[in-house]
């Protein structure tokens, strides 16, 4: 069926990119704004947000600090709150190979603090993320030089496919604080003296270093679709290999690159000739460019019928080194999502060693995707030690369509030049319908953060209104949905209510002052909803028998049944194979279901999960009363056992009855029921505003079903022979009540309110005597009324802030299986379809508090990094920390040719 993916091998399991965060040079503070150096001051950090003291913050590598913030932004972009990821089996893979901050700090070993060991360690680039966000999957920092983060991406995909993790955070980081690495790379003759990356250009003379932090959040595609995540792109395959022995350790192997690409496409099971874009490594060196071009042209560029574009983000933002692979992934994901290919910079003339076919192009301007159908992209990343990585992506929309899947995505189906619309298409020119006012929730960790957030949103909304963006109702609905359900709620809050973009911009400028939410003394707890008859199955509860409280509760119920004179064993009946189970008969199912629900309640309470309120459907009220503390376990078992015994005699005494679930309200069936001619039937249960159950003579129920079928109203006949909650069971009223004599309530000290599905209101424990349980069997079930009363009560309790009470925040169904879920869904106050609003993937990230800076550097380091005097041709550099002026120099003819003829 649609929505389920089957895989032949784990290696072919598709992976979804669900979150993206980027800090790129210039203004690239997010994936919407793409300069070789970060504009952000690397000294600033929102340390209070992460509960990090100033002393520890100063000792932390700024790469680690930015990774903490950018990872949060990645979760935020994926629509995941901190509570949603806490304790999850999430892996972390970070690629990085430079360590400038460590070099600065070890230059003077007289002043390290207790935090420097962890603050400088490269392993903490990943491990600190796992620690702060409480992520339980594998966690490691990868160093394969420039391919570090794409290798990390491959390892993350492998981890997900192997089941080691359920989600993965993958990223890379590169920051420059000193000249040392640049000096080393310059000595190796691989840096461009022009400060440009000229991919495949005849003038290419090396790469230019760049800074950046990139994060992606990954999930198995099946899990992403199940969880309703927005899929940004689908990873079809990833692969890594090594050049092996080449003429020089830093000289790449075209043959190894070619084999790597073929391996990735064989794993993906798609034709490389159908790929429309390749994100090349593209460093812009005379040695590397022709070799990579050859590998691409002999694989992805071979036997093509459509154009292929080859570009490199290094031409735009420089070579991010350890972070370059994830920068390429993010660019490629945005390309397949948006359907537009950015321009390569600095290209003038093709390298004469590269022969491009006519249909292989370098994008010299913003270009549309070259063909219809799936948008597939390849990403190359190579380390200067020969460690290679390759990834194949496809846009989410086309992948889901060709696999017959349904899910959320942000793919722009019909991209339009010259602007990227990020998943939205332009309006159709018609006047939009009037939008209803929406609530826009703002929250921040610190009080001033509300103002920073409103400023961000004002800028965002102004850009939307100026760029002919989607209609206002859609944008506002998506914005309200994203802010309220896809962002972590922080202590300081404010809000705005409006129905138009201009009004919202104005409201944000004058929204209520930030207020801090106090911790509720009456903390939220679940409401337990106990399933009625019909949810039983032969193996129910077996998997929970390993837990002592559950096992002990069932044993106590079994003992009660024996004491009552029951001829069969509860333990034996629950252990029967399917073909021998008798749980379809009321005599067995009634006490078995109640005993199971009581045991489930006991187990939940033993685990510390106590309900704020309880409600039961039909016979589920018996266990609900026990859970509320109104009756004992023995009384609950006796009520259910007697109910089953007497119900089993109804068909013999009053003829065969029937029941039927109907997808319509009880009120809407009144006229149809009154007009039946084959017999009598009544509404037995008001389950929700849109669902009820009918009970009565079998012939009458069959007649009604025929009528509803013609009217195209859903109806399902239940597998029962007793017409519960109808006049059919009146024949056992007197006998049942007599047998219940002596079953009374107990003094209730638990203060757990019970909402009756007989009365549709809160009921006091002392009312739960024998006559109540007879009414519970005979009277209509007012489940919808009970739910409504519970919700109203919970709302009042939440407002009261009474320390003695708790309010219900969620429903937990207690029973053999989820039989009431659909009724609870239909009873929801907000009847808007769940997919009516979509998450905005281009919303600005969290507004960090960067008012404070954290930097500590020794005199020796500062003098080395920021030399106060220039180098002199003869004397060289002045030696720092010397008691008298001392200079140090290496005389080289290449640098000072005028000394060539001099002698000393």
mmCIF file of C-alpha atoms in Angstrom, residues 229-534:
data_model
loop_
_atom_site.group_PDB
_atom_site.id
_atom_site.type_symbol
_atom_site.label_atom_id
_atom_site.label_comp_id
_atom_site.label_asym_id
_atom_site.label_seq_id
_atom_site.Cartn_x
_atom_site.Cartn_y
_atom_site.Cartn_z
ATOM 1 C CA UNK A 229 8.514 15.388 8.407
ATOM 2 C CA UNK A 230 9.096 17.693 5.464
ATOM 3 C CA UNK A 231 11.502 15.916 3.108
ATOM 4 C CA UNK A 232 13.985 18.318 1.507
ATOM 5 C CA UNK A 233 15.731 15.709 -0.655
ATOM 6 C CA UNK A 234 16.143 11.934 -0.830
ATOM 7 C CA UNK A 235 19.554 10.271 -0.555
ATOM 8 C CA UNK A 236 19.561 7.432 -3.084
ATOM 9 C CA UNK A 237 23.109 6.265 -2.366
ATOM 10 C CA UNK A 238 26.447 7.163 -0.849
ATOM 11 C CA UNK A 239 29.878 5.605 -1.240
ATOM 12 C CA UNK A 240 33.510 6.107 -0.254
ATOM 13 C CA UNK A 241 36.846 4.756 -1.451
ATOM 14 C CA UNK A 242 40.548 5.573 -1.479
ATOM 15 C CA UNK A 243 42.897 6.429 -4.352
ATOM 16 C CA UNK A 244 45.546 3.983 -3.207
ATOM 17 C CA UNK A 245 49.049 4.514 -4.487
ATOM 18 C CA UNK A 246 49.324 7.396 -6.943
ATOM 19 C CA UNK A 247 52.437 9.203 -8.240
ATOM 20 C CA UNK A 248 52.147 11.511 -5.223
ATOM 21 C CA UNK A 249 50.181 11.213 -1.992
ATOM 22 C CA UNK A 250 48.201 14.355 -2.735
ATOM 23 C CA UNK A 251 47.695 13.554 -6.436
ATOM 24 C CA UNK A 252 44.174 12.203 -7.058
ATOM 25 C CA UNK A 253 43.246 9.142 -9.110
ATOM 26 C CA UNK A 254 40.706 9.613 -11.888
ATOM 27 C CA UNK A 255 40.218 5.844 -12.030
ATOM 28 C CA UNK A 256 39.327 5.695 -8.305
ATOM 29 C CA UNK A 257 36.885 8.587 -8.693
ATOM 30 C CA UNK A 258 35.301 6.916 -11.698
ATOM 31 C CA UNK A 259 34.886 3.637 -9.809
ATOM 32 C CA UNK A 260 33.418 5.478 -6.826
ATOM 33 C CA UNK A 261 30.714 7.135 -8.942
ATOM 34 C CA UNK A 262 29.826 3.828 -10.590
ATOM 35 C CA UNK A 263 29.575 2.138 -7.186
ATOM 36 C CA UNK A 264 27.213 4.813 -5.897
ATOM 37 C CA UNK A 265 24.935 4.595 -8.935
ATOM 38 C CA UNK A 266 24.898 0.799 -8.854
ATOM 39 C CA UNK A 267 23.775 1.023 -5.241
ATOM 40 C CA UNK A 268 21.119 3.625 -6.133
ATOM 41 C CA UNK A 269 19.825 1.514 -9.016
ATOM 42 C CA UNK A 270 19.406 4.513 -11.329
ATOM 43 C CA UNK A 271 20.998 5.551 -14.625
ATOM 44 C CA UNK A 272 23.751 8.190 -14.167
ATOM 45 C CA UNK A 273 22.866 9.565 -17.617
ATOM 46 C CA UNK A 274 19.567 10.814 -16.101
ATOM 47 C CA UNK A 275 21.350 13.014 -13.559
ATOM 48 C CA UNK A 276 21.003 16.728 -14.284
ATOM 49 C CA UNK A 277 23.598 18.278 -11.989
ATOM 50 C CA UNK A 278 26.969 17.382 -10.498
ATOM 51 C CA UNK A 279 28.374 19.311 -7.558
ATOM 52 C CA UNK A 280 32.053 18.842 -8.324
ATOM 53 C CA UNK A 281 34.882 18.951 -5.822
ATOM 54 C CA UNK A 282 36.196 21.649 -8.148
ATOM 55 C CA UNK A 283 39.125 23.051 -6.210
ATOM 56 C CA UNK A 284 40.515 24.874 -9.229
ATOM 57 C CA UNK A 285 43.976 23.344 -9.515
ATOM 58 C CA UNK A 286 45.722 22.377 -12.744
ATOM 59 C CA UNK A 287 46.475 18.885 -11.416
ATOM 60 C CA UNK A 288 43.088 18.002 -9.923
ATOM 61 C CA UNK A 289 40.521 19.575 -12.275
ATOM 62 C CA UNK A 290 41.263 17.496 -15.413
ATOM 63 C CA UNK A 291 41.265 14.246 -13.442
ATOM 64 C CA UNK A 292 37.880 14.947 -11.811
ATOM 65 C CA UNK A 293 36.439 16.140 -15.128
ATOM 66 C CA UNK A 294 37.515 12.905 -16.774
ATOM 67 C CA UNK A 295 35.850 10.800 -14.065
ATOM 68 C CA UNK A 296 32.584 12.751 -14.342
ATOM 69 C CA UNK A 297 32.497 12.716 -18.140
ATOM 70 C CA UNK A 298 33.128 8.961 -18.308
ATOM 71 C CA UNK A 299 30.279 8.206 -15.867
ATOM 72 C CA UNK A 300 27.538 10.788 -15.398
ATOM 73 C CA UNK A 301 28.458 12.587 -18.613
ATOM 74 C CA UNK A 302 28.396 9.474 -20.803
ATOM 75 C CA UNK A 303 25.607 8.446 -23.236
ATOM 76 C CA UNK A 304 23.455 11.429 -22.406
ATOM 77 C CA UNK A 305 20.296 12.592 -24.155
ATOM 78 C CA UNK A 306 19.855 15.720 -22.014
ATOM 79 C CA UNK A 307 22.077 18.469 -20.645
ATOM 80 C CA UNK A 308 24.263 18.043 -17.594
ATOM 81 C CA UNK A 309 25.381 20.995 -15.481
ATOM 82 C CA UNK A 310 28.583 20.795 -13.444
ATOM 83 C CA UNK A 311 29.296 23.416 -10.790
ATOM 84 C CA UNK A 312 31.047 23.923 -7.479
ATOM 85 C CA UNK A 313 30.033 25.950 -4.449
ATOM 86 C CA UNK A 314 33.747 26.653 -3.876
ATOM 87 C CA UNK A 315 33.591 29.277 -6.619
ATOM 88 C CA UNK A 316 30.964 31.131 -4.562
ATOM 89 C CA UNK A 317 32.137 30.823 -0.960
ATOM 90 C CA UNK A 318 35.635 29.385 -1.139
ATOM 91 C CA UNK A 319 36.873 25.970 -0.086
ATOM 92 C CA UNK A 320 35.400 25.186 3.343
ATOM 93 C CA UNK A 321 37.823 22.241 3.628
ATOM 94 C CA UNK A 322 36.415 19.916 6.310
ATOM 95 C CA UNK A 323 32.978 21.488 5.819
ATOM 96 C CA UNK A 324 33.104 21.591 2.012
ATOM 97 C CA UNK A 325 31.299 18.266 1.583
ATOM 98 C CA UNK A 326 28.270 19.263 3.638
ATOM 99 C CA UNK A 327 28.244 22.643 1.870
ATOM 100 C CA UNK A 328 28.008 20.711 -1.405
ATOM 101 C CA UNK A 329 25.208 18.524 -0.022
ATOM 102 C CA UNK A 330 23.207 21.558 1.115
ATOM 103 C CA UNK A 331 23.688 23.307 -2.225
ATOM 104 C CA UNK A 332 22.687 20.186 -4.181
ATOM 105 C CA UNK A 333 19.648 19.594 -1.949
ATOM 106 C CA UNK A 334 18.476 23.163 -2.548
ATOM 107 C CA UNK A 335 19.126 22.773 -6.278
ATOM 108 C CA UNK A 336 16.964 19.647 -6.652
ATOM 109 C CA UNK A 337 14.336 21.133 -4.333
ATOM 110 C CA UNK A 338 14.140 24.510 -6.054
ATOM 111 C CA UNK A 339 14.868 23.356 -9.606
ATOM 112 C CA UNK A 340 17.348 26.199 -10.204
ATOM 113 C CA UNK A 341 21.131 25.898 -10.561
ATOM 114 C CA UNK A 342 23.269 28.781 -9.230
ATOM 115 C CA UNK A 343 25.974 30.440 -11.276
ATOM 116 C CA UNK A 344 29.615 29.377 -11.062
ATOM 117 C CA UNK A 345 31.855 32.390 -10.470
ATOM 118 C CA UNK A 346 35.272 33.300 -11.929
ATOM 119 C CA UNK A 347 34.944 31.148 -15.047
ATOM 120 C CA UNK A 348 36.435 32.678 -18.196
ATOM 121 C CA UNK A 349 37.932 29.969 -20.415
ATOM 122 C CA UNK A 350 37.827 26.179 -20.202
ATOM 123 C CA UNK A 351 41.011 24.397 -19.149
ATOM 124 C CA UNK A 352 42.511 23.057 -22.402
ATOM 125 C CA UNK A 353 43.084 19.678 -20.741
ATOM 126 C CA UNK A 354 39.303 19.257 -20.374
ATOM 127 C CA UNK A 355 37.125 18.395 -23.376
ATOM 128 C CA UNK A 356 33.462 19.069 -22.598
ATOM 129 C CA UNK A 357 30.756 17.586 -24.834
ATOM 130 C CA UNK A 358 28.161 20.070 -26.059
ATOM 131 C CA UNK A 359 25.563 18.827 -23.562
ATOM 132 C CA UNK A 360 27.811 19.174 -20.492
ATOM 133 C CA UNK A 361 27.764 22.756 -19.273
ATOM 134 C CA UNK A 362 29.192 24.954 -16.549
ATOM 135 C CA UNK A 363 26.397 27.265 -15.247
ATOM 136 C CA UNK A 364 27.447 30.822 -16.028
ATOM 137 C CA UNK A 365 24.126 32.257 -14.856
ATOM 138 C CA UNK A 366 21.191 31.143 -12.746
ATOM 139 C CA UNK A 367 19.824 28.261 -14.820
ATOM 140 C CA UNK A 368 16.655 26.180 -14.805
ATOM 141 C CA UNK A 369 16.861 22.423 -14.343
ATOM 142 C CA UNK A 370 17.742 21.005 -17.765
ATOM 143 C CA UNK A 371 14.909 18.482 -18.216
ATOM 144 C CA UNK A 372 11.547 17.271 -16.939
ATOM 145 C CA UNK A 373 11.126 14.370 -14.557
ATOM 146 C CA UNK A 374 13.200 13.419 -11.510
ATOM 147 C CA UNK A 375 15.894 15.891 -10.494
ATOM 148 C CA UNK A 376 18.989 13.920 -9.537
ATOM 149 C CA UNK A 377 22.282 15.378 -8.425
ATOM 150 C CA UNK A 378 25.708 13.951 -7.622
ATOM 151 C CA UNK A 379 28.133 15.370 -5.071
ATOM 152 C CA UNK A 380 31.900 14.760 -5.173
ATOM 153 C CA UNK A 381 34.302 15.385 -2.301
ATOM 154 C CA UNK A 382 37.953 14.357 -2.197
ATOM 155 C CA UNK A 383 40.587 14.548 0.540
ATOM 156 C CA UNK A 384 44.174 15.410 -0.317
ATOM 157 C CA UNK A 385 45.232 12.072 1.159
ATOM 158 C CA UNK A 386 43.088 10.188 -1.357
ATOM 159 C CA UNK A 387 39.916 9.624 0.706
ATOM 160 C CA UNK A 388 36.977 10.074 -1.684
ATOM 161 C CA UNK A 389 33.221 10.305 -1.123
ATOM 162 C CA UNK A 390 30.211 10.514 -3.440
ATOM 163 C CA UNK A 391 26.475 10.998 -2.788
ATOM 164 C CA UNK A 392 23.464 10.766 -5.119
ATOM 165 C CA UNK A 393 20.343 12.835 -4.338
ATOM 166 C CA UNK A 394 16.879 13.085 -5.869
ATOM 167 C CA UNK A 395 14.176 15.670 -5.302
ATOM 168 C CA UNK A 396 11.478 14.553 -2.874
ATOM 169 C CA UNK A 397 8.415 15.196 -5.047
ATOM 170 C CA UNK A 398 9.450 13.072 -8.009
ATOM 171 C CA UNK A 399 10.841 10.300 -5.831
ATOM 172 C CA UNK A 400 7.632 10.022 -3.825
ATOM 173 C CA UNK A 401 5.566 10.081 -7.007
ATOM 174 C CA UNK A 402 7.501 7.344 -8.804
ATOM 175 C CA UNK A 403 7.488 5.145 -5.681
ATOM 176 C CA UNK A 404 3.765 5.664 -5.087
ATOM 177 C CA UNK A 405 4.319 7.329 -1.710
ATOM 178 C CA UNK A 406 2.575 10.188 0.071
ATOM 179 C CA UNK A 407 4.398 12.694 2.223
ATOM 180 C CA UNK A 408 5.315 16.302 2.931
ATOM 181 C CA UNK A 409 7.998 17.961 0.828
ATOM 182 C CA UNK A 410 9.146 21.436 -0.156
ATOM 183 C CA UNK A 411 9.945 20.735 -3.811
ATOM 184 C CA UNK A 412 9.129 23.531 -6.223
ATOM 185 C CA UNK A 413 7.289 21.703 -8.998
ATOM 186 C CA UNK A 414 7.463 24.539 -11.541
ATOM 187 C CA UNK A 415 10.471 26.731 -10.722
ATOM 188 C CA UNK A 416 10.445 30.250 -12.082
ATOM 189 C CA UNK A 417 13.413 32.424 -12.893
ATOM 190 C CA UNK A 418 14.845 34.621 -11.535
ATOM 191 C CA UNK A 419 13.783 34.028 -7.901
ATOM 192 C CA UNK A 420 13.865 30.894 -5.785
ATOM 193 C CA UNK A 421 10.463 30.358 -4.185
ATOM 194 C CA UNK A 422 11.369 27.579 -1.741
ATOM 195 C CA UNK A 423 8.469 25.242 -2.214
ATOM 196 C CA UNK A 424 5.742 27.739 -3.007
ATOM 197 C CA UNK A 425 4.348 28.677 -6.394
ATOM 198 C CA UNK A 426 3.140 32.110 -7.315
ATOM 199 C CA UNK A 427 -0.527 33.003 -6.916
ATOM 200 C CA UNK A 428 -2.965 32.599 -9.762
ATOM 201 C CA UNK A 429 -3.884 36.245 -9.858
ATOM 202 C CA UNK A 430 -7.261 35.782 -8.244
ATOM 203 C CA UNK A 431 -8.248 37.636 -5.111
ATOM 204 C CA UNK A 432 -7.649 35.368 -2.112
ATOM 205 C CA UNK A 433 -10.520 34.600 0.177
ATOM 206 C CA UNK A 434 -10.618 36.474 3.454
ATOM 207 C CA UNK A 435 -8.240 34.927 5.955
ATOM 208 C CA UNK A 436 -9.298 34.123 9.487
ATOM 209 C CA UNK A 437 -7.170 35.617 12.263
ATOM 210 C CA UNK A 438 -4.270 33.411 13.332
ATOM 211 C CA UNK A 439 -2.330 33.189 16.576
ATOM 212 C CA UNK A 440 1.429 33.639 16.131
ATOM 213 C CA UNK A 441 3.401 32.338 19.102
ATOM 214 C CA UNK A 442 6.827 33.808 19.875
ATOM 215 C CA UNK A 443 9.215 32.404 22.451
ATOM 216 C CA UNK A 444 12.829 32.863 23.478
ATOM 217 C CA UNK A 445 15.248 31.648 26.126
ATOM 218 C CA UNK A 446 15.966 35.225 27.279
ATOM 219 C CA UNK A 447 13.679 38.223 27.628
ATOM 220 C CA UNK A 448 15.339 40.344 24.928
ATOM 221 C CA UNK A 449 15.079 37.445 22.513
ATOM 222 C CA UNK A 450 11.447 38.255 21.782
ATOM 223 C CA UNK A 451 12.490 41.563 20.236
ATOM 224 C CA UNK A 452 15.223 39.852 18.178
ATOM 225 C CA UNK A 453 12.645 37.310 16.984
ATOM 226 C CA UNK A 454 10.096 39.941 15.980
ATOM 227 C CA UNK A 455 12.760 41.829 14.024
ATOM 228 C CA UNK A 456 13.691 38.638 12.166
ATOM 229 C CA UNK A 457 10.075 37.892 11.310
ATOM 230 C CA UNK A 458 9.430 41.459 10.154
ATOM 231 C CA UNK A 459 12.342 41.202 7.728
ATOM 232 C CA UNK A 460 11.172 37.788 6.562
ATOM 233 C CA UNK A 461 7.584 38.877 5.981
ATOM 234 C CA UNK A 462 8.633 42.069 4.223
ATOM 235 C CA UNK A 463 10.727 40.027 1.778
ATOM 236 C CA UNK A 464 7.739 37.765 1.103
ATOM 237 C CA UNK A 465 5.378 40.634 0.391
ATOM 238 C CA UNK A 466 7.909 42.245 -1.957
ATOM 239 C CA UNK A 467 8.616 39.066 -3.932
ATOM 240 C CA UNK A 468 5.104 38.129 -5.116
ATOM 241 C CA UNK A 469 4.959 35.232 -2.705
ATOM 242 C CA UNK A 470 1.986 32.897 -2.117
ATOM 243 C CA UNK A 471 -1.411 34.106 -1.064
ATOM 244 C CA UNK A 472 -1.647 35.571 2.416
ATOM 245 C CA UNK A 473 -3.967 32.951 3.970
ATOM 246 C CA UNK A 474 -1.626 30.094 3.027
ATOM 247 C CA UNK A 475 1.531 31.841 4.213
ATOM 248 C CA UNK A 476 -0.040 33.001 7.471
ATOM 249 C CA UNK A 477 -1.502 29.569 8.171
ATOM 250 C CA UNK A 478 1.863 27.907 7.559
ATOM 251 C CA UNK A 479 3.675 30.495 9.661
ATOM 252 C CA UNK A 480 1.278 30.096 12.591
ATOM 253 C CA UNK A 481 1.557 26.296 12.332
ATOM 254 C CA UNK A 482 5.363 26.360 12.226
ATOM 255 C CA UNK A 483 5.741 28.762 15.148
ATOM 256 C CA UNK A 484 3.266 26.939 17.364
ATOM 257 C CA UNK A 485 4.050 23.268 16.676
ATOM 258 C CA UNK A 486 7.481 23.063 15.022
ATOM 259 C CA UNK A 487 9.517 25.290 17.320
ATOM 260 C CA UNK A 488 10.717 24.632 20.856
ATOM 261 C CA UNK A 489 8.766 26.566 23.482
ATOM 262 C CA UNK A 490 11.108 28.646 25.651
ATOM 263 C CA UNK A 491 10.399 30.424 28.970
ATOM 264 C CA UNK A 492 9.851 33.932 27.583
ATOM 265 C CA UNK A 493 6.790 34.328 25.362
ATOM 266 C CA UNK A 494 4.738 36.831 23.441
ATOM 267 C CA UNK A 495 2.197 36.647 20.626
ATOM 268 C CA UNK A 496 0.403 38.398 17.807
ATOM 269 C CA UNK A 497 -3.081 37.825 16.348
ATOM 270 C CA UNK A 498 -3.839 38.985 12.832
ATOM 271 C CA UNK A 499 -5.081 37.925 9.404
ATOM 272 C CA UNK A 500 -2.793 39.722 6.942
ATOM 273 C CA UNK A 501 0.911 40.170 6.341
ATOM 274 C CA UNK A 502 0.929 43.993 6.698
ATOM 275 C CA UNK A 503 -1.060 43.744 9.939
ATOM 276 C CA UNK A 504 1.295 41.063 11.242
ATOM 277 C CA UNK A 505 4.358 43.183 10.464
ATOM 278 C CA UNK A 506 2.736 46.070 12.339
ATOM 279 C CA UNK A 507 1.660 43.807 15.217
ATOM 280 C CA UNK A 508 5.179 42.437 15.598
ATOM 281 C CA UNK A 509 6.439 45.967 16.102
ATOM 282 C CA UNK A 510 4.083 46.431 19.047
ATOM 283 C CA UNK A 511 3.355 42.918 20.326
ATOM 284 C CA UNK A 512 2.833 42.437 24.077
ATOM 285 C CA UNK A 513 5.899 42.586 26.284
ATOM 286 C CA UNK A 514 7.636 39.272 26.826
ATOM 287 C CA UNK A 515 6.397 37.399 29.856
ATOM 288 C CA UNK A 516 7.971 34.430 31.545
ATOM 289 C CA UNK A 517 5.783 31.360 31.925
ATOM 290 C CA UNK A 518 5.808 29.935 35.433
ATOM 291 C CA UNK A 519 6.099 26.239 35.971
ATOM 292 C CA UNK A 520 2.673 24.819 36.545
ATOM 293 C CA UNK A 521 2.308 23.519 40.079
ATOM 294 C CA UNK A 522 -0.501 21.388 38.710
ATOM 295 C CA UNK A 523 1.681 19.834 36.022
ATOM 296 C CA UNK A 524 0.100 18.274 32.937
ATOM 297 C CA UNK A 525 -0.604 14.553 33.047
ATOM 298 C CA UNK A 526 -2.378 12.137 30.720
ATOM 299 C CA UNK A 527 -6.042 11.209 30.839
ATOM 300 C CA UNK A 528 -6.557 7.429 30.772
ATOM 301 C CA UNK A 529 -9.255 6.288 28.325
ATOM 302 C CA UNK A 530 -10.387 2.691 28.938
ATOM 303 C CA UNK A 531 -11.511 0.629 25.948
ATOM 304 C CA UNK A 532 -14.890 -1.099 25.996
ATOM 305 C CA UNK A 533 -15.978 -4.482 24.711
ATOM 306 C CA UNK A 534 -14.752 -5.766 21.350
#
